[in-house]
Amino acid sequence: MSHQIQLFNHRVNRIERNYANRIPETFTINEDGLVVPRTRRRLRFRFPFRALISGLVCAFLVKGFLIYHLGQEDYTSRIDRMLTGSTVDQAAARVLLPDQASLWVSEQYAVLVTFIRQP
């Protein structure tokens, strides 16, 4: 029974939150004569920081994996070859340049693989 009460309270809180986010502009009269507030939602302009941080973390994980899988020498030689290519290749090479975070991630991959392969 308490679970049902929690669900009910959750729905009531959600409805109250939605109601608090609305700003009544005017009142209108429906066809049946009922007076209802005409509302509009507040506009919220927020930057998606969570998506940006998730993308950066994924980029460091992929770069670290590539450094671990290819080896640091081979990876840097491939990046050097990309730096002499077209403009798009040069832009991609600048993004893929090894940095401290991706090198640390590649070391952690190596530690993880040796831990998994232990008998």
PDB file of N, CA and C in Angstrom, residues 72-112:
ATOM      1  N   GLN A  72      51.895   3.525 -29.334  1.00  0.00           N
ATOM      2  CA  GLN A  72      52.090   4.961 -29.394  1.00  0.00           C
ATOM      3  C   GLN A  72      52.900   5.391 -30.620  1.00  0.00           C
ATOM      4  N   GLU A  73      53.904   4.602 -31.006  1.00  0.00           N
ATOM      5  CA  GLU A  73      54.724   4.973 -32.158  1.00  0.00           C
ATOM      6  C   GLU A  73      53.915   4.937 -33.450  1.00  0.00           C
ATOM      7  N   ASP A  74      53.171   3.845 -33.654  1.00  0.00           N
ATOM      8  CA  ASP A  74      52.362   3.722 -34.862  1.00  0.00           C
ATOM      9  C   ASP A  74      51.276   4.794 -34.895  1.00  0.00           C
ATOM     10  N   TYR A  75      50.666   5.065 -33.753  1.00  0.00           N
ATOM     11  CA  TYR A  75      49.620   6.079 -33.683  1.00  0.00           C
ATOM     12  C   TYR A  75      50.171   7.453 -34.065  1.00  0.00           C
ATOM     13  N   THR A  76      51.319   7.823 -33.492  1.00  0.00           N
ATOM     14  CA  THR A  76      51.883   9.139 -33.811  1.00  0.00           C
ATOM     15  C   THR A  76      52.339   9.211 -35.271  1.00  0.00           C
ATOM     16  N   SER A  77      52.833   8.100 -35.826  1.00  0.00           N
ATOM     17  CA  SER A  77      53.221   8.128 -37.244  1.00  0.00           C
ATOM     18  C   SER A  77      51.999   8.314 -38.138  1.00  0.00           C
ATOM     19  N   ARG A  78      50.883   7.699 -37.786  1.00  0.00           N
ATOM     20  CA  ARG A  78      49.662   7.881 -38.571  1.00  0.00           C
ATOM     21  C   ARG A  78      49.149   9.315 -38.454  1.00  0.00           C
ATOM     22  N   ILE A  79      49.249   9.897 -37.265  1.00  0.00           N
ATOM     23  CA  ILE A  79      48.833  11.288 -37.084  1.00  0.00           C
ATOM     24  C   ILE A  79      49.740  12.217 -37.884  1.00  0.00           C
ATOM     25  N   ASP A  80      51.045  11.923 -37.901  1.00  0.00           N
ATOM     26  CA  ASP A  80      51.971  12.738 -38.695  1.00  0.00           C
ATOM     27  C   ASP A  80      51.627  12.679 -40.184  1.00  0.00           C
ATOM     28  N   ARG A  81      51.238  11.486 -40.658  1.00  0.00           N
ATOM     29  CA  ARG A  81      50.832  11.364 -42.054  1.00  0.00           C
ATOM     30  C   ARG A  81      49.563  12.160 -42.328  1.00  0.00           C
ATOM     31  N   MET A  82      48.654  12.174 -41.374  1.00  0.00           N
ATOM     32  CA  MET A  82      47.422  12.944 -41.543  1.00  0.00           C
ATOM     33  C   MET A  82      47.705  14.441 -41.555  1.00  0.00           C
ATOM     34  N   LEU A  83      48.713  14.874 -40.808  1.00  0.00           N
ATOM     35  CA  LEU A  83      49.044  16.302 -40.770  1.00  0.00           C
ATOM     36  C   LEU A  83      49.566  16.809 -42.107  1.00  0.00           C
ATOM     37  N   THR A  84      50.075  15.915 -42.967  1.00  0.00           N
ATOM     38  CA  THR A  84      50.561  16.332 -44.281  1.00  0.00           C
ATOM     39  C   THR A  84      49.497  16.165 -45.361  1.00  0.00           C
ATOM     40  N   GLY A  85      48.293  15.726 -44.974  1.00  0.00           N
ATOM     41  CA  GLY A  85      47.233  15.485 -45.948  1.00  0.00           C
ATOM     42  C   GLY A  85      46.411  16.726 -46.238  1.00  0.00           C
ATOM     43  N   SER A  86      45.170  16.492 -46.610  1.00  0.00           N
ATOM     44  CA  SER A  86      44.267  17.586 -46.979  1.00  0.00           C
ATOM     45  C   SER A  86      43.863  18.383 -45.737  1.00  0.00           C
ATOM     46  N   THR A  87      43.085  19.410 -45.950  1.00  0.00           N
ATOM     47  CA  THR A  87      42.661  20.278 -44.854  1.00  0.00           C
ATOM     48  C   THR A  87      41.801  19.524 -43.844  1.00  0.00           C
ATOM     49  N   VAL A  88      40.925  18.655 -44.338  1.00  0.00           N
ATOM     50  CA  VAL A  88      40.079  17.859 -43.451  1.00  0.00           C
ATOM     51  C   VAL A  88      40.942  16.903 -42.631  1.00  0.00           C
ATOM     52  N   ASP A  89      41.918  16.271 -43.278  1.00  0.00           N
ATOM     53  CA  ASP A  89      42.828  15.376 -42.567  1.00  0.00           C
ATOM     54  C   ASP A  89      43.618  16.127 -41.504  1.00  0.00           C
ATOM     55  N   GLN A  90      44.064  17.325 -41.824  1.00  0.00           N
ATOM     56  CA  GLN A  90      44.820  18.113 -40.857  1.00  0.00           C
ATOM     57  C   GLN A  90      43.953  18.490 -39.656  1.00  0.00           C
ATOM     58  N   ALA A  91      42.696  18.842 -39.897  1.00  0.00           N
ATOM     59  CA  ALA A  91      41.799  19.179 -38.797  1.00  0.00           C
ATOM     60  C   ALA A  91      41.551  17.955 -37.914  1.00  0.00           C
ATOM     61  N   ALA A  92      41.331  16.801 -38.543  1.00  0.00           N
ATOM     62  CA  ALA A  92      41.116  15.574 -37.775  1.00  0.00           C
ATOM     63  C   ALA A  92      42.374  15.197 -37.001  1.00  0.00           C
ATOM     64  N   ALA A  93      43.546  15.405 -37.598  1.00  0.00           N
ATOM     65  CA  ALA A  93      44.802  15.068 -36.920  1.00  0.00           C
ATOM     66  C   ALA A  93      45.012  15.961 -35.705  1.00  0.00           C
ATOM     67  N   ARG A  94      44.628  17.223 -35.809  1.00  0.00           N
ATOM     68  CA  ARG A  94      44.773  18.110 -34.653  1.00  0.00           C
ATOM     69  C   ARG A  94      43.863  17.687 -33.510  1.00  0.00           C
ATOM     70  N   VAL A  95      42.697  17.179 -33.846  1.00  0.00           N
ATOM     71  CA  VAL A  95      41.791  16.678 -32.801  1.00  0.00           C
ATOM     72  C   VAL A  95      42.339  15.389 -32.199  1.00  0.00           C
ATOM     73  N   LEU A  96      42.936  14.548 -33.036  1.00  0.00           N
ATOM     74  CA  LEU A  96      43.401  13.236 -32.589  1.00  0.00           C
ATOM     75  C   LEU A  96      44.821  13.237 -32.027  1.00  0.00           C
ATOM     76  N   LEU A  97      45.459  14.381 -31.953  1.00  0.00           N
ATOM     77  CA  LEU A  97      46.808  14.420 -31.382  1.00  0.00           C
ATOM     78  C   LEU A  97      46.804  13.838 -29.974  1.00  0.00           C
ATOM     79  N   PRO A  98      47.798  13.012 -29.651  1.00  0.00           N
ATOM     80  CA  PRO A  98      47.814  12.429 -28.308  1.00  0.00           C
ATOM     81  C   PRO A  98      48.066  13.501 -27.247  1.00  0.00           C
ATOM     82  N   ASP A  99      47.275  13.449 -26.193  1.00  0.00           N
ATOM     83  CA  ASP A  99      47.442  14.367 -25.080  1.00  0.00           C
ATOM     84  C   ASP A  99      47.587  13.548 -23.800  1.00  0.00           C
ATOM     85  N   GLN A 100      47.745  14.239 -22.679  1.00  0.00           N
ATOM     86  CA  GLN A 100      47.996  13.542 -21.420  1.00  0.00           C
ATOM     87  C   GLN A 100      46.815  12.666 -21.007  1.00  0.00           C
ATOM     88  N   ALA A 101      45.608  13.146 -21.214  1.00  0.00           N
ATOM     89  CA  ALA A 101      44.439  12.370 -20.802  1.00  0.00           C
ATOM     90  C   ALA A 101      44.316  11.080 -21.612  1.00  0.00           C
ATOM     91  N   SER A 102      44.500  11.169 -22.920  1.00  0.00           N
ATOM     92  CA  SER A 102      44.368   9.959 -23.742  1.00  0.00           C
ATOM     93  C   SER A 102      45.524   8.993 -23.503  1.00  0.00           C
ATOM     94  N   LEU A 103      46.712   9.511 -23.216  1.00  0.00           N
ATOM     95  CA  LEU A 103      47.833   8.628 -22.866  1.00  0.00           C
ATOM     96  C   LEU A 103      47.556   7.909 -21.550  1.00  0.00           C
ATOM     97  N   TRP A 104      46.992   8.629 -20.589  1.00  0.00           N
ATOM     98  CA  TRP A 104      46.646   8.004 -19.306  1.00  0.00           C
ATOM     99  C   TRP A 104      45.581   6.935 -19.509  1.00  0.00           C
ATOM    100  N   VAL A 105      44.586   7.219 -20.366  1.00  0.00           N
ATOM    101  CA  VAL A 105      43.530   6.236 -20.640  1.00  0.00           C
ATOM    102  C   VAL A 105      44.128   5.000 -21.296  1.00  0.00           C
ATOM    103  N   SER A 106      45.093   5.173 -22.209  1.00  0.00           N
ATOM    104  CA  SER A 106      45.709   4.012 -22.854  1.00  0.00           C
ATOM    105  C   SER A 106      46.488   3.175 -21.835  1.00  0.00           C
ATOM    106  N   GLU A 107      47.135   3.831 -20.871  1.00  0.00           N
ATOM    107  CA  GLU A 107      47.816   3.080 -19.802  1.00  0.00           C
ATOM    108  C   GLU A 107      46.810   2.304 -18.965  1.00  0.00           C
ATOM    109  N   GLN A 108      45.661   2.908 -18.703  1.00  0.00           N
ATOM    110  CA  GLN A 108      44.637   2.215 -17.925  1.00  0.00           C
ATOM    111  C   GLN A 108      44.055   1.033 -18.685  1.00  0.00           C
ATOM    112  N   TYR A 109      43.942   1.160 -20.008  1.00  0.00           N
ATOM    113  CA  TYR A 109      43.525   0.018 -20.819  1.00  0.00           C
ATOM    114  C   TYR A 109      44.534  -1.117 -20.683  1.00  0.00           C
ATOM    115  N   ALA A 110      45.814  -0.792 -20.715  1.00  0.00           N
ATOM    116  CA  ALA A 110      46.845  -1.824 -20.593  1.00  0.00           C
ATOM    117  C   ALA A 110      46.756  -2.506 -19.238  1.00  0.00           C
ATOM    118  N   VAL A 111      46.555  -1.742 -18.191  1.00  0.00           N
ATOM    119  CA  VAL A 111      46.420  -2.319 -16.848  1.00  0.00           C
ATOM    120  C   VAL A 111      45.188  -3.208 -16.786  1.00  0.00           C
ATOM    121  N   LEU A 112      44.096  -2.756 -17.370  1.00  0.00           N
ATOM    122  CA  LEU A 112      42.861  -3.534 -17.349  1.00  0.00           C
ATOM    123  C   LEU A 112      43.013  -4.843 -18.112  1.00  0.00           C
TER     124      LEU A 112
END
